[in-house]
PDB file of C-alpha atoms and ligand atoms in Angstrom:
ATOM      1  CA  UNK Q   1       6.414  25.626  -1.331  1.00  0.00           C
ATOM      2  CA  UNK Q   2       9.329  26.942  -3.378  1.00  0.00           C
ATOM      3  CA  UNK Q   3       8.603  27.016  -7.111  1.00  0.00           C
ATOM      4  CA  UNK Q   4      11.752  25.031  -7.973  1.00  0.00           C
ATOM      5  CA  UNK Q   5      10.780  22.390  -5.422  1.00  0.00           C
ATOM      6  CA  UNK Q   6       7.300  22.187  -6.928  1.00  0.00           C
ATOM      7  CA  UNK Q   7       8.735  21.604 -10.405  1.00  0.00           C
ATOM      8  CA  UNK Q   8      11.056  18.902  -9.052  1.00  0.00           C
ATOM      9  CA  UNK Q   9       8.168  17.186  -7.223  1.00  0.00           C
ATOM     10  CA  UNK Q  10       6.113  17.250 -10.402  1.00  0.00           C
ATOM     11  CA  UNK Q  11       8.928  15.322 -12.092  1.00  0.00           C
ATOM     12  CA  UNK Q  12       9.798  18.090 -14.564  1.00  0.00           C
ATOM     13  CA  UNK Q  13      13.486  18.052 -13.640  1.00  0.00           C
ATOM     14  CA  UNK Q  14      15.825  18.224 -10.621  1.00  0.00           C
ATOM     15  CA  UNK Q  15      15.516  21.137  -8.220  1.00  0.00           C
ATOM     16  CA  UNK Q  16      18.780  22.677  -9.430  1.00  0.00           C
ATOM     17  CA  UNK Q  17      17.787  22.450 -13.109  1.00  0.00           C
ATOM     18  CA  UNK Q  18      14.341  23.814 -12.228  1.00  0.00           C
ATOM     19  CA  UNK Q  19      16.055  26.918 -10.863  1.00  0.00           C
ATOM     20  CA  UNK Q  20      17.735  27.367 -14.244  1.00  0.00           C
ATOM     21  CA  UNK Q  21      14.410  26.936 -16.099  1.00  0.00           C
ATOM     22  CA  UNK Q  22      12.904  29.591 -13.848  1.00  0.00           C
ATOM     23  CA  UNK Q  23      15.795  32.006 -14.386  1.00  0.00           C
ATOM     24  CA  UNK Q  24      15.442  31.442 -18.152  1.00  0.00           C
ATOM     25  CA  UNK Q  25      11.834  32.648 -17.967  1.00  0.00           C
ATOM     26  CA  UNK Q  26      10.299  29.280 -18.987  1.00  0.00           C
ATOM     27  CA  UNK Q  27       7.948  29.066 -16.020  1.00  0.00           C
ATOM     28  CA  UNK Q  28       4.847  31.126 -15.405  1.00  0.00           C
ATOM     29  CA  UNK Q  29       2.619  31.296 -12.332  1.00  0.00           C
ATOM     30  CA  UNK Q  30      -0.974  32.467 -12.748  1.00  0.00           C
ATOM     31  CA  UNK Q  31      -0.203  33.781 -16.214  1.00  0.00           C
ATOM     32  CA  UNK Q  32       2.943  35.750 -15.259  1.00  0.00           C
ATOM     33  CA  UNK Q  33       6.488  34.715 -16.100  1.00  0.00           C
ATOM     34  CA  UNK Q  34       8.466  34.263 -12.884  1.00  0.00           C
ATOM     35  CA  UNK Q  35      12.259  34.478 -12.840  1.00  0.00           C
ATOM     36  CA  UNK Q  36      12.952  34.207  -9.098  1.00  0.00           C
ATOM     37  CA  UNK Q  37      13.751  30.587  -8.080  1.00  0.00           C
ATOM     38  CA  UNK Q  38      12.930  31.497  -4.476  1.00  0.00           C
ATOM     39  CA  UNK Q  39       9.305  32.329  -5.390  1.00  0.00           C
ATOM     40  CA  UNK Q  40       6.848  30.643  -3.030  1.00  0.00           C
ATOM     41  CA  UNK Q  41       3.678  29.120  -4.440  1.00  0.00           C
ATOM     42  CA  UNK Q  42       0.626  27.446  -2.969  1.00  0.00           C
ATOM     43  CA  UNK Q  43       0.137  24.165  -4.883  1.00  0.00           C
ATOM     44  CA  UNK Q  44      -3.589  24.192  -4.007  1.00  0.00           C
ATOM     45  CA  UNK Q  45      -4.200  27.611  -5.515  1.00  0.00           C
ATOM     46  CA  UNK Q  46      -1.471  28.710  -7.923  1.00  0.00           C
ATOM     47  CA  UNK Q  47      -1.379  27.552 -11.537  1.00  0.00           C
ATOM     48  CA  UNK Q  48       2.105  26.752 -12.738  1.00  0.00           C
ATOM     49  CA  UNK Q  49       2.948  26.451 -16.446  1.00  0.00           C
ATOM     50  CA  UNK Q  50       6.130  25.194 -18.120  1.00  0.00           C
ATOM     51  CA  UNK Q  51       6.486  26.389 -21.703  1.00  0.00           C
ATOM     52  CA  UNK Q  52       2.730  26.967 -21.812  1.00  0.00           C
ATOM     53  CA  UNK Q  53       1.722  23.551 -20.395  1.00  0.00           C
ATOM     54  CA  UNK Q  54       0.161  23.154 -16.925  1.00  0.00           C
ATOM     55  CA  UNK Q  55       2.319  21.413 -14.319  1.00  0.00           C
ATOM     56  CA  UNK Q  56       0.551  19.250 -11.743  1.00  0.00           C
ATOM     57  CA  UNK Q  57       1.845  17.388  -8.729  1.00  0.00           C
ATOM     58  CA  UNK Q  58       0.461  13.897  -8.547  1.00  0.00           C
ATOM     59  CA  UNK Q  59      -0.935  12.760  -5.253  1.00  0.00           C
ATOM     60  CA  UNK Q  60       1.504  10.233  -3.820  1.00  0.00           C
ATOM     61  CA  UNK Q  61       0.098   6.780  -3.226  1.00  0.00           C
ATOM     62  CA  UNK Q  62       1.490   3.764  -1.422  1.00  0.00           C
ATOM     63  CA  UNK Q  63      -0.018   0.295  -1.663  1.00  0.00           C
ATOM     64  CA  UNK Q  64       0.726  -3.004   0.018  1.00  0.00           C
ATOM     65  CA  UNK Q  65      -0.123  -5.936  -2.250  1.00  0.00           C
ATOM     66  CA  UNK Q  66      -0.140  -9.618  -1.376  1.00  0.00           C
ATOM     67  CA  UNK Q  67       1.281 -10.863  -4.659  1.00  0.00           C
ATOM     68  CA  UNK Q  68       0.237 -14.384  -5.582  1.00  0.00           C
ATOM     69  CA  UNK Q  69       2.718 -16.635  -7.370  1.00  0.00           C
ATOM     70  CA  UNK Q  70       2.407 -16.679 -11.167  1.00  0.00           C
ATOM     71  CA  UNK Q  71       2.323 -12.884 -11.410  1.00  0.00           C
ATOM     72  CA  UNK Q  72       5.160 -10.694 -12.627  1.00  0.00           C
ATOM     73  CA  UNK Q  73       6.385  -7.682 -10.600  1.00  0.00           C
ATOM     74  CA  UNK Q  74       6.368  -5.208 -13.507  1.00  0.00           C
ATOM     75  CA  UNK Q  75       3.928  -2.799 -15.061  1.00  0.00           C
ATOM     76  CA  UNK Q  76       3.830  -4.717 -18.360  1.00  0.00           C
ATOM     77  CA  UNK Q  77       5.128  -7.970 -19.775  1.00  0.00           C
ATOM     78  CA  UNK Q  78       6.160  -8.589 -23.391  1.00  0.00           C
ATOM     79  CA  UNK Q  79       5.154 -12.256 -22.957  1.00  0.00           C
ATOM     80  CA  UNK Q  80       1.609 -11.356 -21.903  1.00  0.00           C
ATOM     81  CA  UNK Q  81       1.913 -12.738 -18.389  1.00  0.00           C
ATOM     82  CA  UNK Q  82      -0.277 -11.313 -15.649  1.00  0.00           C
ATOM     83  CA  UNK Q  83       1.357  -8.337 -13.889  1.00  0.00           C
ATOM     84  CA  UNK Q  84       0.885  -6.877 -10.424  1.00  0.00           C
ATOM     85  CA  UNK Q  85      -0.849  -3.895 -12.067  1.00  0.00           C
ATOM     86  CA  UNK Q  86      -3.510  -6.295 -13.432  1.00  0.00           C
ATOM     87  CA  UNK Q  87      -4.442  -7.044  -9.805  1.00  0.00           C
ATOM     88  CA  UNK Q  88      -5.270  -3.398  -9.035  1.00  0.00           C
ATOM     89  CA  UNK Q  89      -8.236  -1.258 -10.044  1.00  0.00           C
ATOM     90  CA  UNK Q  90      -7.803   1.662 -12.488  1.00  0.00           C
ATOM     91  CA  UNK Q  91      -5.924   4.362 -10.593  1.00  0.00           C
ATOM     92  CA  UNK Q  92      -5.517   8.009 -11.617  1.00  0.00           C
ATOM     93  CA  UNK Q  93      -1.730   7.722 -11.050  1.00  0.00           C
ATOM     94  CA  UNK Q  94       0.808   5.422 -12.688  1.00  0.00           C
ATOM     95  CA  UNK Q  95       2.364   3.328  -9.960  1.00  0.00           C
ATOM     96  CA  UNK Q  96       5.339   1.014  -9.921  1.00  0.00           C
ATOM     97  CA  UNK Q  97       6.445  -1.931  -7.818  1.00  0.00           C
ATOM     98  CA  UNK Q  98       8.948  -1.010  -5.102  1.00  0.00           C
ATOM     99  CA  UNK Q  99      11.464  -3.716  -6.025  1.00  0.00           C
ATOM    100  CA  UNK Q 100      10.577  -7.166  -7.225  1.00  0.00           C
ATOM    101  CA  UNK Q 101       9.438 -10.545  -6.171  1.00  0.00           C
ATOM    102  CA  UNK Q 102      10.133 -13.414  -8.563  1.00  0.00           C
ATOM    103  CA  UNK Q 103       7.320 -14.685 -10.766  1.00  0.00           C
ATOM    104  CA  UNK Q 104       6.897 -17.744  -8.492  1.00  0.00           C
ATOM    105  CA  UNK Q 105       7.402 -15.909  -5.175  1.00  0.00           C
ATOM    106  CA  UNK Q 106       4.319 -14.721  -3.336  1.00  0.00           C
ATOM    107  CA  UNK Q 107       3.847 -12.192  -0.599  1.00  0.00           C
ATOM    108  CA  UNK Q 108       4.294  -8.607   0.432  1.00  0.00           C
ATOM    109  CA  UNK Q 109       5.077  -6.149  -2.348  1.00  0.00           C
ATOM    110  CA  UNK Q 110       4.848  -2.365  -2.027  1.00  0.00           C
ATOM    111  CA  UNK Q 111       3.816  -0.178  -4.955  1.00  0.00           C
ATOM    112  CA  UNK Q 112       4.072   3.587  -5.231  1.00  0.00           C
ATOM    113  CA  UNK Q 113       4.441   6.563  -7.554  1.00  0.00           C
ATOM    114  CA  UNK Q 114       6.896   8.224  -5.128  1.00  0.00           C
ATOM    115  CA  UNK Q 115      10.426   7.898  -6.500  1.00  0.00           C
ATOM    116  CA  UNK Q 116      12.038   9.292  -3.344  1.00  0.00           C
ATOM    117  CA  UNK Q 117      10.242   6.714  -1.184  1.00  0.00           C
ATOM    118  CA  UNK Q 118      11.069   3.885  -3.611  1.00  0.00           C
ATOM    119  CA  UNK Q 119      14.755   4.754  -3.523  1.00  0.00           C
ATOM    120  CA  UNK Q 120      14.784   4.809   0.283  1.00  0.00           C
ATOM    121  CA  UNK Q 121      13.084   1.415   0.449  1.00  0.00           C
ATOM    122  CA  UNK Q 122      15.386  -0.238  -2.076  1.00  0.00           C
ATOM    123  CA  UNK Q 123      18.855   1.187  -1.711  1.00  0.00           C
ATOM    124  CA  UNK Q 124      21.041  -1.273   0.257  1.00  0.00           C
ATOM    125  CA  UNK Q 125      22.527   1.649   2.190  1.00  0.00           C
ATOM    126  CA  UNK Q 126      19.184   2.106   4.009  1.00  0.00           C
ATOM    127  CA  UNK Q 127      19.102  -1.543   5.141  1.00  0.00           C
ATOM    128  CA  UNK Q 128      15.348  -2.080   5.064  1.00  0.00           C
ATOM    129  CA  UNK Q 129      14.531  -5.525   6.466  1.00  0.00           C
ATOM    130  CA  UNK Q 130      12.618  -8.045   4.380  1.00  0.00           C
ATOM    131  CA  UNK Q 131      11.406 -11.302   5.937  1.00  0.00           C
ATOM    132  CA  UNK Q 132      10.755 -14.485   3.966  1.00  0.00           C
ATOM    133  CA  UNK Q 133       9.433 -17.908   4.762  1.00  0.00           C
ATOM    134  CA  UNK Q 134      11.173 -20.448   2.587  1.00  0.00           C
ATOM    135  CA  UNK Q 135      10.032 -24.054   2.378  1.00  0.00           C
ATOM    136  CA  UNK Q 136      13.120 -25.971   1.322  1.00  0.00           C
ATOM    137  CA  UNK Q 137      13.787 -29.596   0.570  1.00  0.00           C
ATOM    138  CA  UNK Q 138      15.317 -31.843   3.252  1.00  0.00           C
ATOM    139  CA  UNK Q 139      16.213 -31.428   6.912  1.00  0.00           C
ATOM    140  CA  UNK Q 140      18.528 -28.423   7.317  1.00  0.00           C
ATOM    141  CA  UNK Q 141      21.367 -28.881   9.826  1.00  0.00           C
ATOM    142  CA  UNK Q 142      22.054 -26.170  12.393  1.00  0.00           C
ATOM    143  CA  UNK Q 143      25.596 -25.763  11.073  1.00  0.00           C
ATOM    144  CA  UNK Q 144      24.134 -24.712   7.695  1.00  0.00           C
ATOM    145  CA  UNK Q 145      21.745 -22.263   9.351  1.00  0.00           C
ATOM    146  CA  UNK Q 146      24.796 -20.723  11.025  1.00  0.00           C
ATOM    147  CA  UNK Q 147      26.440 -20.400   7.608  1.00  0.00           C
ATOM    148  CA  UNK Q 148      23.397 -18.600   6.210  1.00  0.00           C
ATOM    149  CA  UNK Q 149      23.442 -16.303   9.237  1.00  0.00           C
ATOM    150  CA  UNK Q 150      27.064 -15.352   8.901  1.00  0.00           C
ATOM    151  CA  UNK Q 151      27.177 -14.894   5.143  1.00  0.00           C
ATOM    152  CA  UNK Q 152      27.542 -17.186   2.216  1.00  0.00           C
ATOM    153  CA  UNK Q 153      29.490 -16.871  -1.007  1.00  0.00           C
ATOM    154  CA  UNK Q 154      27.262 -16.446  -4.067  1.00  0.00           C
ATOM    155  CA  UNK Q 155      28.453 -15.720  -7.602  1.00  0.00           C
ATOM    156  CA  UNK Q 156      27.953 -11.976  -6.985  1.00  0.00           C
ATOM    157  CA  UNK Q 157      29.844 -11.989  -3.674  1.00  0.00           C
ATOM    158  CA  UNK Q 158      29.320 -12.704   0.024  1.00  0.00           C
ATOM    159  CA  UNK Q 159      25.901 -12.112   1.504  1.00  0.00           C
ATOM    160  CA  UNK Q 160      25.612  -9.800   4.514  1.00  0.00           C
ATOM    161  CA  UNK Q 161      24.764 -11.352   7.899  1.00  0.00           C
ATOM    162  CA  UNK Q 162      21.122 -12.426   8.041  1.00  0.00           C
ATOM    163  CA  UNK Q 163      18.644 -13.576  10.683  1.00  0.00           C
ATOM    164  CA  UNK Q 164      17.704 -17.194  10.025  1.00  0.00           C
ATOM    165  CA  UNK Q 165      15.491 -19.523  12.070  1.00  0.00           C
ATOM    166  CA  UNK Q 166      14.092 -22.996  11.527  1.00  0.00           C
ATOM    167  CA  UNK Q 167      10.309 -22.831  12.010  1.00  0.00           C
ATOM    168  CA  UNK Q 168       9.719 -26.473  11.235  1.00  0.00           C
ATOM    169  CA  UNK Q 169      11.774 -29.389   9.999  1.00  0.00           C
ATOM    170  CA  UNK Q 170      11.234 -32.998   8.902  1.00  0.00           C
ATOM    171  CA  UNK Q 171      13.188 -35.495   6.845  1.00  0.00           C
ATOM    172  CA  UNK Q 172      11.412 -34.300   3.674  1.00  0.00           C
ATOM    173  CA  UNK Q 173      11.454 -30.531   4.075  1.00  0.00           C
ATOM    174  CA  UNK Q 174      12.137 -27.574   6.366  1.00  0.00           C
ATOM    175  CA  UNK Q 175      10.494 -24.203   6.818  1.00  0.00           C
ATOM    176  CA  UNK Q 176      13.001 -21.388   7.312  1.00  0.00           C
ATOM    177  CA  UNK Q 177      12.390 -17.789   8.264  1.00  0.00           C
ATOM    178  CA  UNK Q 178      15.033 -15.536   6.742  1.00  0.00           C
ATOM    179  CA  UNK Q 179      15.374 -11.790   7.299  1.00  0.00           C
ATOM    180  CA  UNK Q 180      17.646  -9.876   4.928  1.00  0.00           C
ATOM    181  CA  UNK Q 181      18.447  -6.249   4.465  1.00  0.00           C
ATOM    182  CA  UNK Q 182      19.914  -6.787   1.031  1.00  0.00           C
ATOM    183  CA  UNK Q 183      17.791  -7.289  -2.054  1.00  0.00           C
ATOM    184  CA  UNK Q 184      19.821  -9.154  -4.636  1.00  0.00           C
ATOM    185  CA  UNK Q 185      18.182 -11.017  -7.469  1.00  0.00           C
ATOM    186  CA  UNK Q 186      16.734 -14.358  -6.330  1.00  0.00           C
ATOM    187  CA  UNK Q 187      18.816 -14.029  -3.189  1.00  0.00           C
ATOM    188  CA  UNK Q 188      16.869 -16.352  -0.897  1.00  0.00           C
ATOM    189  CA  UNK Q 189      16.621 -19.021  -3.585  1.00  0.00           C
ATOM    190  CA  UNK Q 190      20.343 -18.783  -4.305  1.00  0.00           C
ATOM    191  CA  UNK Q 191      21.290 -18.855  -0.602  1.00  0.00           C
ATOM    192  CA  UNK Q 192      19.224 -21.978   0.026  1.00  0.00           C
ATOM    193  CA  UNK Q 193      20.506 -23.631  -3.150  1.00  0.00           C
ATOM    194  CA  UNK Q 194      24.074 -22.861  -2.059  1.00  0.00           C
ATOM    195  CA  UNK Q 195      23.651 -24.888   1.168  1.00  0.00           C
ATOM    196  CA  UNK Q 196      22.122 -27.764  -0.794  1.00  0.00           C
ATOM    197  CA  UNK Q 197      18.470 -27.200   0.182  1.00  0.00           C
ATOM    198  CA  UNK Q 198      16.613 -25.795  -2.838  1.00  0.00           C
ATOM    199  CA  UNK Q 199      13.498 -23.696  -2.279  1.00  0.00           C
ATOM    200  CA  UNK Q 200      10.172 -25.382  -2.938  1.00  0.00           C
ATOM    201  CA  UNK Q 201       8.000 -22.415  -1.995  1.00  0.00           C
ATOM    202  CA  UNK Q 202       8.851 -18.826  -1.092  1.00  0.00           C
ATOM    203  CA  UNK Q 203       6.785 -16.089   0.503  1.00  0.00           C
ATOM    204  CA  UNK Q 204       7.760 -12.601   1.669  1.00  0.00           C
ATOM    205  CA  UNK Q 205       5.894 -12.227   4.943  1.00  0.00           C
ATOM    206  CA  UNK Q 206       7.140  -8.826   6.094  1.00  0.00           C
ATOM    207  CA  UNK Q 207       8.737  -5.619   4.891  1.00  0.00           C
ATOM    208  CA  UNK Q 208      10.191  -3.779   7.906  1.00  0.00           C
ATOM    209  CA  UNK Q 209       7.238  -3.698  10.390  1.00  0.00           C
ATOM    210  CA  UNK Q 210       4.587  -4.280   7.705  1.00  0.00           C
ATOM    211  CA  UNK Q 211       3.011  -7.718   7.487  1.00  0.00           C
ATOM    212  CA  UNK Q 212       0.341  -9.374   5.350  1.00  0.00           C
ATOM    213  CA  UNK Q 213      -2.208  -9.316   8.192  1.00  0.00           C
ATOM    214  CA  UNK Q 214      -5.696  -8.884   6.745  1.00  0.00           C
ATOM    215  CA  UNK Q 215      -4.499  -8.895   3.127  1.00  0.00           C
ATOM    216  CA  UNK Q 216      -5.361 -12.118   1.308  1.00  0.00           C
ATOM    217  CA  UNK Q 217      -3.307 -13.270  -1.712  1.00  0.00           C
ATOM    218  CA  UNK Q 218      -4.246 -11.163  -4.745  1.00  0.00           C
ATOM    219  CA  UNK Q 219      -5.622  -8.281  -2.663  1.00  0.00           C
ATOM    220  CA  UNK Q 220      -4.097  -5.014  -1.463  1.00  0.00           C
ATOM    221  CA  UNK Q 221      -4.535  -2.124   0.930  1.00  0.00           C
ATOM    222  CA  UNK Q 222      -3.338   1.486   1.086  1.00  0.00           C
ATOM    223  CA  UNK Q 223      -0.591   2.348   3.553  1.00  0.00           C
ATOM    224  CA  UNK Q 224      -1.642   5.096   5.940  1.00  0.00           C
ATOM    225  CA  UNK Q 225       0.488   8.270   6.346  1.00  0.00           C
ATOM    226  CA  UNK Q 226       1.848   7.081   9.723  1.00  0.00           C
ATOM    227  CA  UNK Q 227       3.119   3.859   8.115  1.00  0.00           C
ATOM    228  CA  UNK Q 228       4.743   5.771   5.233  1.00  0.00           C
ATOM    229  CA  UNK Q 229       6.431   8.199   7.634  1.00  0.00           C
ATOM    230  CA  UNK Q 230       7.628   5.355   9.833  1.00  0.00           C
ATOM    231  CA  UNK Q 231       9.157   3.552   6.825  1.00  0.00           C
ATOM    232  CA  UNK Q 232      10.927   6.723   5.725  1.00  0.00           C
ATOM    233  CA  UNK Q 233      12.178   7.274   9.287  1.00  0.00           C
ATOM    234  CA  UNK Q 234      13.507   3.710   9.507  1.00  0.00           C
ATOM    235  CA  UNK Q 235      15.334   4.061   6.206  1.00  0.00           C
ATOM    236  CA  UNK Q 236      16.976   7.271   7.372  1.00  0.00           C
ATOM    237  CA  UNK Q 237      18.008   5.653  10.675  1.00  0.00           C
ATOM    238  CA  UNK Q 238      19.552   2.723   8.819  1.00  0.00           C
ATOM    239  CA  UNK Q 239      21.613   5.022   6.655  1.00  0.00           C
ATOM    240  CA  UNK Q 240      25.346   4.303   6.916  1.00  0.00           C
TER     241      UNK Q 240
HETATM  242  N1  LIG M 301      14.643 -13.813  -2.851  1.00  0.00           N
HETATM  243  C1  LIG M 301      14.280 -14.623  -3.847  1.00  0.00           C
HETATM  244  O1  LIG M 301      14.950 -15.600  -4.106  1.00  0.00           O
HETATM  245  N2  LIG M 301      13.181 -14.329  -4.559  1.00  0.00           N
HETATM  246  C2  LIG M 301      12.398 -13.260  -4.310  1.00  0.00           C
HETATM  247  O2  LIG M 301      11.391 -13.053  -4.981  1.00  0.00           O
HETATM  248  C3  LIG M 301      12.780 -12.420  -3.259  1.00  0.00           C
HETATM  249  C4  LIG M 301      13.908 -12.719  -2.544  1.00  0.00           C
END
């Protein structure tokens, strides 16, 4: 691996700025100052130092959590509420939620320490699909489902076309399945409110091809490398 790339992966700075640090003689490898940005190193063997301090690359981790409601999607909360990190064991790496689910929303939430992956999963340009089951009040007419599908005007603009199906309906409430590739704040709640059917209960059941199968509320599992690579591939395909 190129030395500048290693420094960027370790989060020291961007690759371009790492090249400048190297040229300035601020980086040493195995005790020797290196000034060639194109230097190759073996991360398993070589010891890299920046201004005398060792530089390590953290192992990347990717978790799928089934977030219960009543838990906040942050690493800490000034109001002392339970966070998604409180649901995990002590890990050697600091990890962060990949996006957010509302405090009351339950379901599939990814967590990772990989900033590149997080950006691919979240940026609207990559159009990653998120599926929700929303229990809403009242019987929802088909004409309103069509509206949700085509796009609806919210205070922050029109929503993109969505996949929407009625899974169950009665006079009291309906269960909708909604698949979005946007990720605006409280989007599903605001869409349902806008058609006059407020959400009673909301769960994210899928993120792209990942589901909650085998993961009970409050528990988690690691993604395997094939799943991570597939997610990255999907994001790249969706790029516009
Ligand atoms: N839409 C919402 O309204 N809430 C969420 O948590 C996620 C999507």
